[in-house]
Amino acid sequence: MKLLILLIFCTLSLSAFGQPPLGQHPLGQHVLSGKISLEGQTEPAFGAAVYINELKIGTTADTLGNYLITSIPKGNYTIRISYVSFPTITEKNIRIDKNVTKDFTLKSGENSLDEVVVTGTMKEVSKLDSPVPVDIITAKFIYKNPVPSIFEGLSYVNGVRPQLNCNVCSTGDIHINGLEGPYTMVLIDGMPMVSGLSTVYGLSGIPNSLIDRVEIVKGPASTLYGSEAVGGLINIITKNPSKAPTFSADVFSTSWLDYNVDLGLKLTPSPKVTSLLGISYFNYQNPIDNNKDGFTDLTLQNRISVFNKWSFNLPDNKMANVAIRYYYEDRWGGQMNWNKSYRGGSEVYGESIYTKRYEILGNYQLPTKEKITFQYSFSSHNQNSVYGHVLFNADQKISFAQLLWDKVAGKHNFLFGAPFRYTFYNDNTPATRYSDGRDHADQTFLPGVFVQDEIKMGSHALLLGARYDYNSRHGSIFTPRLAYKIKLNQTDVVRLNIGRGFRIVNLFTEDHAALTGSRQVIVREKLNPEQSWNANINFVKKIVTGNSFVGFDASVFYTYFTNRILPDYDTDPNLIIYDNLNGYAVSKGISLNLDFNFSFPLKIIAGGTFMDNFQSENGIKFRPVLTEKFTGIWAVSYEIQKAGISFDYTGNIYGPMRLPLLSENDPRAAISPIWSLQNIQVTKKFPNGLEFYGGVKNLLNFTPPANSIARSFDPFDKNVTFDPQGQVVSTPDNPNRLTFDPSYVFAPNQGIRGFAGFRYTFH
């Protein structure tokens, strides 16, 4: 808190530029004045900073966008104009030998993209004008701590935590505000491409070179996006081919000898057709066992992803896009002496996963006077995997189509939608085996309709929405939504969002613990769809002082669940029990983000989320496993502009989590410690688009306990004794009644390590 007060005090102090009082102009000194506008916007650039480099004086624009700097000696000067989320303008050799009036227009560009969002309402709006709060991650933010996949990059977003679900194969999912991964929907360019089976593995295969930005909505978004968007959604937006660089490359490696290559190439076959080709390759083949448990600390992987996106300019300014992606991965983890000859056997334990995935997605604006868009996607995900001697082979295909009609009528901005989704799923587990003993694929049809009406009334905006879906297995599902925004002034916004969410569960595609280890899966009853109600209040304020600003973004959230389904690890140490909660569950908390931009080249982003997640069943409240009470993130950046050198210090911190134990005698800690991952990076940029970077990851060298895998020396439980009821019997070799269990995992096993790489961009 003292540090925060000091930072705010320093920021406010920057507004003192040492100018004489207005109207006092010493002899031989002059005035620079004018107006600052924003390209394509009617609102003035209130708070835009105007700074004279040579004199180190400046001012800010008033509520009309006007600025005034007095007492300027005769001479030639460099004027710098900056504004929140717009590229800075620098004009050199401006001659001032009399009173000068000069207007400036700030134009949108690469740095302004984080102010344009589409995920909250399916329409392009500025972030400040969106009635739904949306968090943004730009490619530039990801570069502050280079990672081989967006899965790891989300570690430094407030309230978002990538959760590893297995110590052996290192698969995971994304938690938002403490809610488990299946409550998070992942989209690519607005299409539901990564869901069900692919949620576990698909996040690793999106080329970073093609990511333009990532938009995150916290809280239910089922009214627009349907099932799975209960806890929130992540929309990965790829680059527009027409605006992408001609060529880009990003290559790096770490001291663990893992290698990552991202390549991007733009092609222009004709003036109205552009294409973007991206290739991502990751390879790690260096088994390491630093914690001496006999198992690999990091899963070995060989992964390639190819993404090709085409953009077409149609008559009447209509647009069409189509993209295809192919993804292949071969990953394994297990005992250090494992090789593929042991795959599926009971001699040496290993978890080996082959994944093949194909995707196509696109949209087409119909040649009509009305703004009608047809969106479509198809994905085929095939997985061949073994977990020790347990085989899991699965095939999932998802087809999606949607018609959108965007209609403006007076103060009403309507969006009508008619989505249809078909899901085909088949595996070799009881999930798709009928009572006749035969294997039957699970097929689900999900047609629906939705309507959204955004009503603008001056500084007020009201968004009303409703959706109806008919699930071929569960019947009718209705999800309403309400959002209200009031713009108090040009820097202060308050939002209220209320909505309903629903989720249909497929255990074996979502919960990796159901397949690994020795626990048996028990489904006690027919699992009904989960339902939730969510409310959140969001307040955004931008404090502009001189050539600096502080961004303040705070939210209070509350979600109430019925029919919630979570794995029960506690009732029986040998079982994972699933059933609908006989009671209710609650996720509530408060989130705060701060963004400091100083007049000198220092930027600080910091955030924290405090949450209380619990379930209530039969009058007893308890916290789910692997749910933290608080999280925090930060990113500190400093740039020496003349030298082209920048420094980035990033980090996160997580509060204690309840961990799954096997018995009351389990020697492993029931609660995780407070832990943090911190990184530092130095980057050198050259004028020709080349930059080199290097640094250290996990500065504190934090790793989870060495005994995280229970009985790692006996992964097939050959020396475990069970009684007739299937319970573990205490023996001299196993006094704590343990079985092999790799599900006790809350943090990655990689300790401190160095990294180095280079990027090249050619426009």
Short mmCIF file of N, CA and C in Angstrom, two decimals, residues 475-534:
data_model
loop_
_atom_site.label_atom_id
_atom_site.label_comp_id
_atom_site.label_asym_id
_atom_site.label_seq_id
_atom_site.Cartn_x
_atom_site.Cartn_y
_atom_site.Cartn_z
N GLY A 475 -32.97 -30.55 -23.68
CA GLY A 475 -34.15 -29.75 -23.91
C GLY A 475 -33.86 -28.26 -23.95
N SER A 476 -34.86 -27.46 -23.55
CA SER A 476 -34.81 -26.01 -23.69
C SER A 476 -33.92 -25.36 -22.64
N ILE A 477 -33.17 -24.35 -23.07
CA ILE A 477 -32.31 -23.58 -22.18
C ILE A 477 -32.47 -22.11 -22.53
N PHE A 478 -32.77 -21.28 -21.53
CA PHE A 478 -33.00 -19.86 -21.73
C PHE A 478 -31.97 -19.07 -20.93
N THR A 479 -31.31 -18.10 -21.58
CA THR A 479 -30.30 -17.29 -20.90
C THR A 479 -30.51 -15.81 -21.21
N PRO A 480 -31.01 -15.05 -20.24
CA PRO A 480 -31.15 -13.61 -20.42
C PRO A 480 -29.89 -12.85 -19.98
N ARG A 481 -29.85 -11.57 -20.32
CA ARG A 481 -28.68 -10.75 -20.02
C ARG A 481 -29.06 -9.28 -19.96
N LEU A 482 -28.44 -8.54 -19.06
CA LEU A 482 -28.64 -7.10 -18.95
C LEU A 482 -27.32 -6.43 -18.64
N ALA A 483 -27.04 -5.34 -19.34
CA ALA A 483 -25.83 -4.56 -19.06
C ALA A 483 -26.19 -3.08 -19.13
N TYR A 484 -25.66 -2.33 -18.19
CA TYR A 484 -25.92 -0.89 -18.14
C TYR A 484 -24.60 -0.16 -17.95
N LYS A 485 -24.40 0.90 -18.73
CA LYS A 485 -23.18 1.69 -18.64
C LYS A 485 -23.53 3.16 -18.56
N ILE A 486 -22.88 3.85 -17.65
CA ILE A 486 -23.00 5.30 -17.59
C ILE A 486 -21.61 5.90 -17.68
N LYS A 487 -21.45 6.83 -18.60
CA LYS A 487 -20.18 7.52 -18.79
C LYS A 487 -20.27 8.84 -18.01
N LEU A 488 -19.69 8.86 -16.82
CA LEU A 488 -19.81 10.02 -15.95
C LEU A 488 -19.15 11.23 -16.58
N ASN A 489 -18.02 11.02 -17.22
CA ASN A 489 -17.32 12.04 -18.00
C ASN A 489 -16.37 11.31 -18.94
N GLN A 490 -15.43 12.01 -19.52
CA GLN A 490 -14.57 11.37 -20.52
C GLN A 490 -13.52 10.45 -19.90
N THR A 491 -13.46 10.40 -18.60
CA THR A 491 -12.45 9.54 -17.97
C THR A 491 -13.06 8.53 -17.00
N ASP A 492 -14.33 8.65 -16.67
CA ASP A 492 -14.94 7.80 -15.65
C ASP A 492 -16.14 7.06 -16.24
N VAL A 493 -16.15 5.73 -16.05
CA VAL A 493 -17.23 4.89 -16.56
C VAL A 493 -17.63 3.89 -15.48
N VAL A 494 -18.94 3.68 -15.34
CA VAL A 494 -19.47 2.67 -14.42
C VAL A 494 -20.31 1.69 -15.23
N ARG A 495 -20.12 0.39 -14.99
CA ARG A 495 -20.87 -0.64 -15.70
C ARG A 495 -21.51 -1.60 -14.70
N LEU A 496 -22.71 -2.04 -15.03
CA LEU A 496 -23.39 -3.08 -14.27
C LEU A 496 -23.80 -4.17 -15.25
N ASN A 497 -23.42 -5.41 -14.95
CA ASN A 497 -23.77 -6.54 -15.81
C ASN A 497 -24.43 -7.64 -14.99
N ILE A 498 -25.54 -8.16 -15.51
CA ILE A 498 -26.24 -9.28 -14.88
C ILE A 498 -26.55 -10.28 -15.98
N GLY A 499 -26.28 -11.54 -15.74
CA GLY A 499 -26.54 -12.53 -16.77
C GLY A 499 -26.64 -13.94 -16.22
N ARG A 500 -27.18 -14.80 -17.04
CA ARG A 500 -27.33 -16.20 -16.69
C ARG A 500 -26.41 -17.04 -17.55
N GLY A 501 -25.85 -18.09 -16.99
CA GLY A 501 -25.00 -19.00 -17.74
C GLY A 501 -25.45 -20.43 -17.59
N PHE A 502 -25.09 -21.28 -18.54
CA PHE A 502 -25.35 -22.70 -18.42
C PHE A 502 -24.20 -23.48 -19.03
N ARG A 503 -24.05 -24.72 -18.59
CA ARG A 503 -22.95 -25.55 -19.09
C ARG A 503 -23.37 -27.01 -19.06
N ILE A 504 -23.08 -27.69 -20.17
CA ILE A 504 -23.34 -29.12 -20.28
C ILE A 504 -22.01 -29.85 -20.18
N VAL A 505 -21.96 -30.84 -19.33
CA VAL A 505 -20.68 -31.42 -18.91
C VAL A 505 -20.37 -32.71 -19.66
N ASN A 506 -19.11 -32.85 -20.07
CA ASN A 506 -18.58 -34.12 -20.56
C ASN A 506 -17.31 -34.40 -19.78
N LEU A 507 -17.40 -35.30 -18.81
CA LEU A 507 -16.32 -35.47 -17.84
C LEU A 507 -15.00 -35.84 -18.48
N PHE A 508 -15.02 -36.81 -19.36
CA PHE A 508 -13.76 -37.36 -19.84
C PHE A 508 -13.04 -36.42 -20.81
N THR A 509 -13.75 -35.44 -21.33
CA THR A 509 -13.07 -34.48 -22.19
C THR A 509 -12.57 -33.28 -21.40
N GLU A 510 -13.00 -33.15 -20.15
CA GLU A 510 -12.68 -31.95 -19.40
C GLU A 510 -11.75 -32.20 -18.22
N ASP A 511 -11.93 -33.30 -17.53
CA ASP A 511 -11.18 -33.52 -16.31
C ASP A 511 -10.12 -34.58 -16.52
N HIS A 512 -8.88 -34.12 -16.63
CA HIS A 512 -7.80 -35.05 -16.92
C HIS A 512 -7.57 -36.03 -15.78
N ALA A 513 -7.89 -35.63 -14.54
CA ALA A 513 -7.69 -36.52 -13.41
C ALA A 513 -8.56 -37.77 -13.51
N ALA A 514 -9.59 -37.71 -14.36
CA ALA A 514 -10.44 -38.88 -14.54
C ALA A 514 -9.74 -39.98 -15.31
N LEU A 515 -8.60 -39.70 -15.89
CA LEU A 515 -7.91 -40.68 -16.73
C LEU A 515 -6.55 -41.09 -16.19
N THR A 516 -5.92 -40.23 -15.40
CA THR A 516 -4.57 -40.50 -14.95
C THR A 516 -4.58 -41.01 -13.52
N GLY A 517 -3.53 -41.70 -13.13
CA GLY A 517 -3.45 -42.21 -11.76
C GLY A 517 -4.28 -43.47 -11.60
N SER A 518 -4.57 -43.82 -10.33
CA SER A 518 -5.23 -45.09 -10.06
C SER A 518 -6.63 -44.92 -9.49
N ARG A 519 -7.11 -43.70 -9.38
CA ARG A 519 -8.45 -43.49 -8.86
C ARG A 519 -9.50 -43.99 -9.86
N GLN A 520 -10.59 -44.54 -9.35
CA GLN A 520 -11.69 -44.98 -10.18
C GLN A 520 -12.72 -43.87 -10.27
N VAL A 521 -13.31 -43.71 -11.46
CA VAL A 521 -14.31 -42.67 -11.67
C VAL A 521 -15.70 -43.23 -11.40
N ILE A 522 -16.46 -42.52 -10.55
CA ILE A 522 -17.82 -42.90 -10.23
C ILE A 522 -18.76 -41.75 -10.57
N VAL A 523 -19.76 -42.00 -11.39
CA VAL A 523 -20.80 -41.01 -11.69
C VAL A 523 -22.07 -41.49 -10.99
N ARG A 524 -22.49 -40.77 -9.96
CA ARG A 524 -23.57 -41.24 -9.10
C ARG A 524 -24.95 -41.10 -9.72
N GLU A 525 -25.12 -40.15 -10.65
CA GLU A 525 -26.45 -39.89 -11.18
C GLU A 525 -26.31 -39.27 -12.56
N LYS A 526 -27.46 -39.14 -13.23
CA LYS A 526 -27.48 -38.42 -14.50
C LYS A 526 -27.14 -36.96 -14.22
N LEU A 527 -26.14 -36.45 -14.93
CA LEU A 527 -25.66 -35.10 -14.66
C LEU A 527 -26.46 -34.08 -15.46
N ASN A 528 -27.17 -33.22 -14.73
CA ASN A 528 -27.96 -32.17 -15.36
C ASN A 528 -27.08 -30.96 -15.68
N PRO A 529 -27.48 -30.13 -16.65
CA PRO A 529 -26.68 -28.95 -16.97
C PRO A 529 -26.54 -28.02 -15.76
N GLU A 530 -25.35 -27.48 -15.60
CA GLU A 530 -25.13 -26.49 -14.56
C GLU A 530 -25.74 -25.15 -14.99
N GLN A 531 -26.22 -24.41 -14.01
CA GLN A 531 -26.77 -23.10 -14.30
C GLN A 531 -26.22 -22.09 -13.29
N SER A 532 -26.14 -20.84 -13.73
CA SER A 532 -25.59 -19.83 -12.83
C SER A 532 -26.23 -18.48 -13.11
N TRP A 533 -26.19 -17.63 -12.10
CA TRP A 533 -26.53 -16.21 -12.22
C TRP A 533 -25.32 -15.42 -11.78
N ASN A 534 -25.00 -14.39 -12.56
CA ASN A 534 -23.82 -13.60 -12.24
C ASN A 534 -24.17 -12.12 -12.28
#
